[in-house]
Coordinates of C-alpha atoms in Angstrom, one line a residue:
X11 CA 123.4 33.6 114.4
X12 CA 120.1 35.0 112.9
X13 CA 119.2 38.3 113.3
X14 CA 117.0 37.5 116.3
X15 CA 119.7 36.5 118.2
X16 CA 122.4 39.1 117.4
X17 CA 122.8 41.4 120.8
X18 CA 121.6 45.2 119.9
X19 CA 124.7 47.6 118.8
X20 CA 123.9 51.3 118.6
X21 CA 125.1 53.2 115.6
X22 CA 124.2 56.7 116.6
X23 CA 124.8 59.3 113.9
X24 CA 124.2 62.5 115.8
X25 CA 123.7 62.6 119.5
X26 CA 121.9 65.9 119.4
X27 CA 118.7 64.3 117.4
X28 CA 119.5 61.4 119.9
X29 CA 118.2 63.7 122.5
X30 CA 115.1 64.7 122.6
X31 CA 115.1 66.4 126.4
X32 CA 118.4 68.3 125.4
X33 CA 116.4 69.9 122.2
X34 CA 113.8 71.0 124.4
X35 CA 115.5 71.9 127.2
X36 CA 117.7 74.2 125.3
X37 CA 114.8 75.5 123.0
X38 CA 113.1 76.6 125.9
X39 CA 116.1 78.0 127.7
X40 CA 118.0 80.0 125.1
X41 CA 114.0 81.0 124.3
X42 CA 113.6 79.9 120.4
X43 CA 115.5 83.0 118.4
X44 CA 119.2 82.2 120.1
X45 CA 117.9 78.1 119.9
X46 CA 117.6 78.8 115.8
X47 CA 120.4 81.0 115.7
X48 CA 123.3 78.4 116.9
X49 CA 121.1 75.3 115.9
X50 CA 123.5 74.0 113.0
X51 CA 126.1 74.0 115.9
X52 CA 124.7 72.0 118.1
X53 CA 123.9 69.6 115.0
X54 CA 127.8 69.8 114.0
X55 CA 128.6 68.9 117.6
X56 CA 126.0 66.3 117.4
X57 CA 127.5 64.0 114.3
X58 CA 131.2 65.1 115.6
X59 CA 130.5 63.7 118.8
X60 CA 128.9 60.3 116.8
X61 CA 132.0 60.0 114.6
X62 CA 134.3 60.3 117.3
X63 CA 133.0 57.0 118.8
X64 CA 135.5 54.3 117.3
X65 CA 138.3 57.0 117.2
X66 CA 138.0 57.4 121.0
X67 CA 137.9 53.7 121.4
X68 CA 141.6 53.7 119.7
X69 CA 143.1 56.8 121.2
X70 CA 142.2 54.9 125.0
X71 CA 144.3 51.7 123.9
X72 CA 147.4 53.7 122.2
X73 CA 148.1 56.3 124.7
X74 CA 149.9 59.1 124.1
X75 CA 153.8 58.4 124.3
X76 CA 156.5 60.1 125.6
X77 CA 160.0 60.5 122.7
X78 CA 162.2 61.7 125.6
X79 CA 165.0 62.2 123.1
X80 CA 165.9 62.2 119.1
X81 CA 168.0 60.4 116.8
X82 CA 171.4 62.8 117.8
X83 CA 170.9 61.8 121.3
X84 CA 169.5 65.8 122.4
X85 CA 166.8 65.9 124.6
X86 CA 163.7 66.9 123.1
X87 CA 160.3 65.7 125.2
X88 CA 157.8 65.1 122.7
X89 CA 154.3 63.9 122.7
X90 CA 153.7 61.0 120.2
X91 CA 149.5 60.5 119.0
X92 CA 148.5 57.7 117.9
X93 CA 146.4 59.2 114.2
X94 CA 143.1 58.6 115.9
X95 CA 144.4 61.4 118.4
X96 CA 144.3 64.1 115.0
X97 CA 140.8 62.8 114.3
X98 CA 139.6 64.0 117.9
X99 CA 141.0 67.1 117.3
X100 CA 139.3 68.0 114.2
X101 CA 136.2 67.0 115.6
X102 CA 136.2 69.0 118.7
X103 CA 139.0 71.9 117.7
X104 CA 138.6 71.9 114.4
X105 CA 134.5 72.0 114.9
X106 CA 135.0 75.6 116.9
X107 CA 134.8 74.1 120.1
X108 CA 136.6 77.0 122.3
X109 CA 137.7 78.9 119.0
X110 CA 133.9 80.3 118.6
X111 CA 133.7 81.4 122.2
X112 CA 136.6 83.9 121.0
X113 CA 134.9 85.1 118.0
X114 CA 131.5 87.0 117.3
X115 CA 129.0 86.5 117.7
X116 CA 129.7 84.7 121.5
X117 CA 132.1 87.5 122.2
X118 CA 130.4 90.4 121.7
X119 CA 126.5 90.5 120.5
X120 CA 125.5 87.2 122.4
X121 CA 127.9 87.7 125.1
X122 CA 125.4 87.1 127.8
X123 CA 124.7 83.2 126.5
X124 CA 128.8 83.0 125.9
X125 CA 128.9 80.3 128.4
X126 CA 125.8 79.1 128.3
X127 CA 126.0 78.0 125.0
X128 CA 129.8 76.8 124.4
X129 CA 128.8 74.2 127.2
X130 CA 125.7 73.4 126.0
X131 CA 127.2 72.8 122.6
X132 CA 130.3 71.1 123.7
X133 CA 128.4 68.5 125.6
X134 CA 128.0 66.4 122.5
X135 CA 131.4 66.0 122.2
X136 CA 132.3 65.0 125.6
X137 CA 129.3 62.5 125.5
X138 CA 131.7 60.2 123.6
X139 CA 135.5 61.9 124.6
X140 CA 136.4 63.2 128.1
X141 CA 140.2 62.4 127.5
X142 CA 140.5 65.6 124.6
X143 CA 137.0 67.2 126.4
X144 CA 139.8 68.5 129.4
X145 CA 142.5 70.2 127.5
X146 CA 139.1 72.1 125.7
X147 CA 138.5 73.0 129.7
X148 CA 141.9 74.1 130.0
X149 CA 142.1 76.1 126.7
X150 CA 138.9 77.6 127.4
X151 CA 139.7 78.5 130.9
X152 CA 142.7 80.0 130.2
X153 CA 141.2 82.3 127.7
X154 CA 139.0 83.4 130.3
X155 CA 141.4 84.4 133.0
X156 CA 143.6 86.0 130.5
X157 CA 140.8 88.0 128.7
X158 CA 140.6 89.4 131.8
X159 CA 144.0 90.9 132.2
X160 CA 145.7 93.6 130.9
X161 CA 146.2 93.1 127.2
X162 CA 150.2 92.4 127.4
X163 CA 151.6 91.3 124.0
X164 CA 152.1 88.1 125.3
X165 CA 148.4 87.6 125.9
X166 CA 147.3 89.1 122.8
X167 CA 149.1 86.6 121.3
X168 CA 147.5 83.6 122.9
X169 CA 144.3 85.0 122.7
X170 CA 144.4 85.6 119.0
X171 CA 145.6 81.9 118.6
X172 CA 142.1 81.0 120.9
X173 CA 140.4 82.5 118.3
X174 CA 142.0 81.2 114.8
X175 CA 139.3 79.5 112.6
X176 CA 142.0 77.0 111.1
X177 CA 143.0 74.0 113.7
X178 CA 146.8 74.4 112.4
X179 CA 146.8 77.6 113.8
X180 CA 144.9 77.4 117.3
X181 CA 147.1 77.0 120.2
X182 CA 145.7 74.5 123.6
X183 CA 146.5 75.2 127.3
X184 CA 147.1 74.1 130.3
X185 CA 147.5 74.9 134.0
X186 CA 150.2 73.3 135.9
X187 CA 149.1 73.6 139.6
X188 CA 149.5 70.3 141.5
X189 CA 152.7 69.9 143.3
X190 CA 154.3 67.0 144.7
X191 CA 154.1 67.6 148.6
X192 CA 150.6 69.6 148.7
X193 CA 148.0 68.1 146.2
X194 CA 145.0 70.0 147.5
X195 CA 146.8 71.9 149.7
X196 CA 148.2 75.0 147.3
X197 CA 149.4 76.7 149.5
X198 CA 152.5 74.0 150.6
X199 CA 153.4 74.5 147.0
X200 CA 157.5 75.4 146.7
X201 CA 158.1 75.5 143.0
X202 CA 159.9 79.3 142.8
X203 CA 160.5 82.0 140.6
X204 CA 163.2 84.5 140.5
X205 CA 163.5 87.9 138.3
X206 CA 166.7 87.9 136.3
X207 CA 167.5 91.0 134.2
X208 CA 166.2 88.3 130.8
X209 CA 163.1 88.3 132.9
X210 CA 161.2 86.0 135.2
X211 CA 162.2 82.0 134.8
X212 CA 160.7 79.3 137.4
X213 CA 162.9 76.5 138.7
X214 CA 161.7 72.9 140.5
X215 CA 159.1 70.7 139.9
X216 CA 155.1 69.9 139.0
X217 CA 153.4 66.7 139.5
X218 CA 150.6 66.3 137.5
X219 CA 150.5 68.9 134.5
X220 CA 147.6 67.6 132.1
X221 CA 148.2 68.7 128.5
X222 CA 151.6 68.3 128.9
X223 CA 152.5 69.9 125.5
X224 CA 150.2 72.5 125.5
X225 CA 151.6 76.3 124.3
X226 CA 150.5 78.1 126.5
X227 CA 149.9 77.6 130.8
X228 CA 149.2 79.2 133.5
X229 CA 151.5 78.3 136.3
X230 CA 151.7 79.1 140.1
X231 CA 155.3 79.6 141.5
X232 CA 156.1 81.4 144.8
X233 CA 157.6 84.5 144.6
X234 CA 160.9 85.7 145.8
X235 CA 161.0 86.6 149.3
X236 CA 161.9 84.9 152.8
X237 CA 159.1 86.4 154.8
X238 CA 156.3 84.4 156.2
X239 CA 153.0 85.1 153.2
X240 CA 155.8 84.8 150.4
X241 CA 157.4 81.6 152.1
X242 CA 154.3 79.9 152.9
X243 CA 150.7 80.0 152.4
X244 CA 149.0 81.2 148.9
X245 CA 149.1 84.8 149.4
X246 CA 153.3 84.6 148.4
X247 CA 151.8 82.5 144.9
X248 CA 152.2 84.7 141.8
X249 CA 150.7 83.6 138.3
X250 CA 152.5 82.9 135.7
X251 CA 152.2 82.6 132.3
X252 CA 154.2 79.9 130.5
X253 CA 154.4 79.9 126.4
X254 CA 156.2 76.7 124.3
X255 CA 157.9 78.7 122.3
X256 CA 158.5 82.7 123.5
X257 CA 161.0 82.8 124.0
X258 CA 161.7 80.5 121.1
X259 CA 162.5 76.6 122.0
X260 CA 161.6 78.3 125.6
X261 CA 160.5 74.1 125.9
X262 CA 164.2 73.1 126.4
X263 CA 164.2 74.9 129.9
X264 CA 161.9 71.8 131.3
X265 CA 161.8 68.2 131.5
X266 CA 159.1 65.8 131.4
X267 CA 160.2 63.2 133.7
X268 CA 157.1 61.0 132.7
X269 CA 153.7 60.3 131.3
X270 CA 151.2 59.1 134.2
X271 CA 149.3 56.0 133.3
X272 CA 146.2 56.6 134.2
X273 CA 142.7 54.9 135.2
X274 CA 140.9 56.6 132.6
X275 CA 141.2 59.6 130.2
X276 CA 143.8 58.2 128.6
X277 CA 144.2 59.6 125.6
X278 CA 145.3 62.7 127.4
X279 CA 149.3 63.5 128.1
X280 CA 149.6 64.3 131.7
X281 CA 153.4 64.2 132.9
X282 CA 155.3 65.3 135.9
X283 CA 157.1 68.0 134.6
X284 CA 160.9 69.5 136.1
X285 CA 161.6 73.3 134.9
X286 CA 165.3 74.2 135.0
X287 CA 164.6 78.6 134.2
X288 CA 162.2 77.9 131.6
X289 CA 160.7 82.1 130.8
X290 CA 157.7 82.8 132.0
X291 CA 155.6 86.4 132.0
X292 CA 154.4 87.3 135.8
X293 CA 150.2 88.1 135.3
X294 CA 149.5 88.4 138.9
X295 CA 151.7 89.2 142.0
X296 CA 151.4 88.7 146.0
X297 CA 148.2 88.1 147.4
X298 CA 146.7 87.8 143.7
X299 CA 148.1 84.9 142.2
X300 CA 146.2 82.3 143.8
X301 CA 143.0 84.4 143.3
X302 CA 143.8 85.0 139.4
X303 CA 144.1 80.9 139.3
X304 CA 140.9 80.0 141.3
X305 CA 139.0 81.2 138.2
X306 CA 140.7 78.9 136.1
X307 CA 139.8 76.7 138.6
X308 CA 136.1 77.4 139.0
X309 CA 135.6 77.5 134.8
X310 CA 137.4 73.6 135.2
X311 CA 135.0 73.1 137.5
X312 CA 132.2 73.8 135.4
X313 CA 133.3 71.9 132.8
X314 CA 134.4 69.0 134.8
X315 CA 130.5 69.3 135.5
X316 CA 129.6 69.2 132.0
X317 CA 132.0 66.4 131.3
X318 CA 129.9 64.6 134.6
X319 CA 126.6 65.0 133.0
X320 CA 127.5 64.3 129.6
X321 CA 129.2 60.4 130.8
X322 CA 125.5 59.9 132.5
X323 CA 123.5 60.9 129.4
X324 CA 125.6 58.3 127.2
X325 CA 125.5 56.3 129.6
X326 CA 121.2 56.6 129.8
X327 CA 121.9 56.8 126.0
X328 CA 123.2 53.4 125.7
X329 CA 121.2 51.6 128.6
X330 CA 118.0 53.1 126.3
X331 CA 118.8 51.4 123.0
X332 CA 119.5 48.4 124.7
X333 CA 117.2 47.9 126.7
X334 CA 114.1 48.7 123.8
X335 CA 116.1 46.2 121.5
X336 CA 116.8 43.3 123.6
X337 CA 114.1 40.9 124.9
X338 CA 114.3 38.8 127.8
X339 CA 111.7 36.9 129.0
X340 CA 109.0 36.9 126.6
X341 CA 109.6 41.3 126.5
X342 CA 112.0 43.9 125.7
X343 CA 113.9 45.3 129.1
X344 CA 111.8 48.7 129.3
X345 CA 108.5 46.7 129.3
X346 CA 109.7 44.7 132.7
X347 CA 108.8 46.5 135.9
X348 CA 112.2 46.6 137.7
X349 CA 114.6 47.3 134.5
X350 CA 111.7 50.6 133.7
X351 CA 111.6 51.5 137.1
X352 CA 116.0 51.7 137.8
X353 CA 116.2 53.4 134.3
X354 CA 113.6 56.3 135.5
X355 CA 115.2 56.4 139.1
X356 CA 118.4 57.7 136.8
X357 CA 116.5 59.8 134.3
X358 CA 114.8 61.5 136.9
X359 CA 118.5 62.2 138.6
X360 CA 119.8 63.5 135.7
X361 CA 116.9 65.5 135.1
X362 CA 117.3 67.6 138.2
X363 CA 121.1 67.7 137.7
X364 CA 121.5 68.5 134.0
X365 CA 118.9 71.6 135.0
X366 CA 120.9 72.7 138.2
X367 CA 124.1 72.7 136.2
X368 CA 122.8 75.0 133.3
X369 CA 121.0 77.5 136.0
X370 CA 124.9 77.6 137.0
X371 CA 126.3 78.1 134.2
X372 CA 123.6 80.7 133.6
X373 CA 124.3 82.2 136.9
X374 CA 127.9 82.6 135.7
X375 CA 126.9 84.4 132.5
X376 CA 125.2 87.1 134.3
X377 CA 127.5 87.5 136.8
X378 CA 129.7 88.3 133.9
X379 CA 127.2 91.2 132.7
X380 CA 127.7 92.5 136.0
X381 CA 124.9 91.1 138.0
X382 CA 126.5 91.0 141.6
X383 CA 123.6 88.3 142.7
X384 CA 123.8 86.2 140.3
X385 CA 127.7 86.2 140.7
X386 CA 127.0 85.1 144.5
X387 CA 124.7 82.5 143.0
X388 CA 127.7 80.8 140.8
X389 CA 129.5 81.1 143.4
X390 CA 127.8 79.0 145.5
X391 CA 126.3 76.5 143.3
X392 CA 130.0 75.8 141.3
X393 CA 131.5 73.1 143.7
X394 CA 127.9 71.7 145.1
X395 CA 127.2 71.2 141.1
X396 CA 130.8 69.9 140.8
X397 CA 130.3 67.7 143.8
X398 CA 127.4 66.0 143.0
X399 CA 127.4 65.6 139.0
X400 CA 131.2 64.1 139.6
X401 CA 129.7 61.1 141.8
X402 CA 126.6 61.1 139.7
X403 CA 128.7 60.3 136.5
X404 CA 130.7 57.1 138.0
X405 CA 126.8 56.0 139.5
X406 CA 125.1 56.4 136.2
X407 CA 127.8 54.8 134.0
X408 CA 127.6 51.8 136.8
X409 CA 123.9 51.9 136.5
X410 CA 123.4 51.7 132.8
X411 CA 126.6 49.0 132.5
X412 CA 124.2 46.4 135.2
X413 CA 120.9 48.0 133.0
X414 CA 122.2 46.4 130.0
X415 CA 124.3 43.4 131.5
X416 CA 127.6 41.6 131.3
X417 CA 127.8 42.9 127.2
X418 CA 128.6 46.1 128.9
X419 CA 131.4 44.9 130.9
X420 CA 133.4 43.7 127.8
X421 CA 135.9 46.0 126.5
X422 CA 133.9 46.1 123.4
X423 CA 131.5 48.0 124.4
X424 CA 131.7 51.8 125.4
X425 CA 130.5 51.3 129.4
X426 CA 133.8 50.4 130.2
X427 CA 135.8 53.2 128.9
X428 CA 133.1 55.7 130.5
X429 CA 133.3 54.0 134.1
X430 CA 136.9 54.7 133.8
X431 CA 137.0 58.1 132.5
X432 CA 134.2 59.0 135.4
X433 CA 135.8 57.9 137.9
X434 CA 138.5 60.6 137.9
X435 CA 135.6 63.4 137.4
X436 CA 134.9 63.2 141.5
X437 CA 138.5 63.8 141.7
X438 CA 139.8 66.6 138.9
X439 CA 139.4 70.2 140.3
X440 CA 139.3 69.2 143.8
X441 CA 137.7 66.1 145.7
X442 CA 134.2 65.9 147.2
X443 CA 135.7 66.7 150.5
X444 CA 137.7 69.8 148.7
X445 CA 133.9 71.1 147.0
X446 CA 132.1 71.2 150.2
X447 CA 134.9 73.1 152.4
X448 CA 134.6 75.4 149.6
X449 CA 131.0 75.8 150.0
X450 CA 131.7 76.6 153.8
X451 CA 134.1 79.6 152.7
X452 CA 131.6 80.3 149.8
X453 CA 128.5 80.6 152.1
X454 CA 130.8 82.8 155.5
X455 CA 132.1 85.1 152.8
X456 CA 129.2 85.6 150.7
X457 CA 126.4 84.5 152.2
X458 CA 123.3 82.4 151.0
X459 CA 120.8 85.5 151.0
X460 CA 121.4 85.6 146.8
X461 CA 121.1 82.0 146.6
X462 CA 117.8 81.6 148.8
X463 CA 116.4 84.6 146.7
X464 CA 116.7 82.9 143.0
X465 CA 115.7 79.8 144.2
X466 CA 112.7 81.4 146.2
X467 CA 111.5 83.1 143.0
X468 CA 111.3 79.7 141.3
X469 CA 108.2 78.9 143.2
X470 CA 105.9 82.2 142.2
X471 CA 102.6 82.4 141.4
X472 CA 102.3 79.1 140.7
X473 CA 101.2 75.8 142.6
X474 CA 102.2 73.1 141.1
X475 CA 103.3 69.5 141.6
X476 CA 105.3 69.2 144.7
X477 CA 105.3 73.2 145.3
X478 CA 104.1 72.6 148.9
X479 CA 106.8 70.4 150.1
X480 CA 109.2 72.6 147.9
X481 CA 108.3 75.2 150.4
X482 CA 108.8 73.7 153.6
X483 CA 112.0 72.4 152.1
X484 CA 113.1 75.5 151.3
X485 CA 112.3 76.8 154.5
X486 CA 114.1 73.6 156.0
X487 CA 117.0 74.4 154.7
X488 CA 117.3 77.8 155.5
X489 CA 117.1 77.0 159.3
X490 CA 119.8 74.3 158.8
X491 CA 122.3 76.7 157.1
X492 CA 121.3 79.0 159.8
X493 CA 122.3 75.8 162.7
X494 CA 125.1 75.3 160.6
X495 CA 126.9 78.5 160.8
X496 CA 126.5 78.7 164.7
X497 CA 128.7 75.6 165.1
X498 CA 132.4 75.4 166.1
X499 CA 134.7 75.2 162.7
X500 CA 135.3 71.0 163.3
X501 CA 131.8 70.7 163.3
X502 CA 131.3 72.3 159.8
X503 CA 133.9 70.7 158.5
X504 CA 132.0 67.2 159.5
X505 CA 128.6 68.1 158.0
X506 CA 129.8 70.0 154.9
X507 CA 128.9 67.1 152.8
X508 CA 125.5 66.6 154.2
X509 CA 125.1 70.9 153.7
X510 CA 126.3 70.1 149.5
X511 CA 123.7 67.3 149.4
X512 CA 121.1 69.2 151.1
X513 CA 121.5 71.7 148.5
X514 CA 122.1 70.1 145.7
X515 CA 118.5 68.4 146.3
X516 CA 116.6 71.5 146.8
X517 CA 118.2 74.0 144.1
X518 CA 117.8 71.4 141.5
X519 CA 114.2 70.5 142.7
X520 CA 113.4 73.8 142.7
X521 CA 115.1 74.6 138.9
X522 CA 113.0 71.9 137.9
X523 CA 109.6 73.2 139.1
X524 CA 110.5 76.4 137.4
X525 CA 111.3 74.4 134.6
X526 CA 107.7 73.0 134.0
X527 CA 106.3 76.1 135.6
X528 CA 107.7 77.9 132.1
X529 CA 107.7 75.1 129.4
X530 CA 104.8 73.7 128.7
X531 CA 106.7 71.1 126.5
X532 CA 108.4 69.7 129.3
X533 CA 105.9 70.2 131.8
X534 CA 104.9 66.6 131.7
X535 CA 108.6 65.2 132.6
X536 CA 109.1 67.8 135.3
X537 CA 106.2 67.1 137.4
X538 CA 107.2 63.1 136.6
X539 CA 110.9 63.9 138.1
X540 CA 109.2 65.9 141.1
X541 CA 107.0 63.2 142.0
X542 CA 109.9 60.6 141.8
X543 CA 112.7 62.8 143.5
X544 CA 111.2 65.0 145.9
X545 CA 110.7 63.1 149.0
X546 CA 114.8 61.6 148.8
X547 CA 117.4 62.2 150.7
X548 CA 120.4 61.6 148.4
X549 CA 121.2 61.4 145.2
X550 CA 122.5 58.4 143.8
X551 CA 121.3 55.9 146.3
X552 CA 119.3 54.3 144.1
X553 CA 115.4 53.5 144.6
X554 CA 113.8 54.3 147.9
X555 CA 110.6 53.2 149.9
X556 CA 110.2 56.5 150.8
X557 CA 109.4 57.4 147.1
X558 CA 105.6 57.5 145.7
X559 CA 105.0 54.1 143.9
X560 CA 104.8 54.7 140.4
X561 CA 102.1 53.1 137.9
X562 CA 103.9 51.5 134.6
X563 CA 102.2 53.5 132.4
X564 CA 103.8 56.9 134.4
X565 CA 107.4 56.0 133.9
X566 CA 107.1 55.8 130.4
X567 CA 107.9 59.8 130.1
X568 CA 111.1 58.7 131.6
X569 CA 111.8 56.3 127.9
X570 CA 111.9 59.4 126.1
X571 CA 115.4 60.2 126.7

């Protein structure tokens, strides 16, 4: 076969260096001083993400295996991993993807950028491997909750191992939340806790325990008592810290019945667990347990959004490489008007949602540093971000596969795995329905004033592309949410997903408008995104008759992603 007939096969050496938009975005987002300070970490994780590609494929094909008994017939419930799994851990945990967030300077001097930096750098590993990125998520989210808690010896021990420099000393985290009878209805949980003379113990089943062999996990369990609030609902749930080896061989007090056979994220072990008196440490009691676990869940929702955007980014990168190298009908695919237009639609949505995500994370960091308005903004945007990015990851990976064609449908290609992995992202940490209902709760409790103040500020002192339309959209959104608040509960719930879409579009357009106003380097891309997207109503719908026609040359900006 001649070289001209061979299929384009990308072999990326560094995913950060391939990311023209990301480099410009983060340089502006963090400012030159912080960006240059951490640039080597971006480059290292970009290289790790590229190196992980073949090992991620191997780990997907060779799933973790449950070893229930040892050679003496003793119950051990050990998880056997393929050697590729160890390499993936070295390329992520070993590069400090979690530990650096618990070390100086992120933990102290640069704390106001802590989560923004952690997510931005980690996203380059997530572009390749979603399965390992889930335990990374839970490990970091575990630390996020524990560092706010009273520093008991057990908590100090966990945090010490999260910050450990060497991989062999690092611990991983998990959260054991879901039970078979309740699913998303956590108030239906029945796993029970019991206070004995030796300490707290838990009894019962958890149905979906991802990273099942983690050294530390947060577990919700029902507190003792027969009163109504203790027997039913979330108020009667306590939050407990479960340690695998504290007391020694504590893991012998639970059994892993089986590992889940999942559609995607196959490199991670997710199991069904029965607890038979496992020792735990009470962190939060009546009325506080679920609230404390909700902090971990919200952090996990942001990780879910990062996974979603990262899968979309890698899918677009694969399609762009193929489109520029593959010849059909006498031209490269990227020169064909319809291919070019379809790809530009995806890129413009990606720019919107990438910007929305990192503005949400910025609001989280500001809220953590005492800015109450930013805390409210993060609270409102987190479920919106999680819902829309999860949907977009599925859409973008499928559209990228179609842009490449049948070759991307073959398992030799990365896209089938990315598509399978993406399918879980609208489900994990609460489905789109759960996110929509959570948004309603947030608006009812916190109101929308802080969010609208932030969105309005995006338009100040400027009359750029889309300014008038965006002002109109913000006004219409405010009127829509006011009308929604006056409706009965049933009507509000039926309209909740629509509310998520409307808020997501107006917020992301506002942030991209602001980005274009502030960054000369990104202004052309932001203005092109505004032109292409401002008249559309929903994400993930493909071409829209309402969108203005683009000249062939104007779409060149979207082919530099």
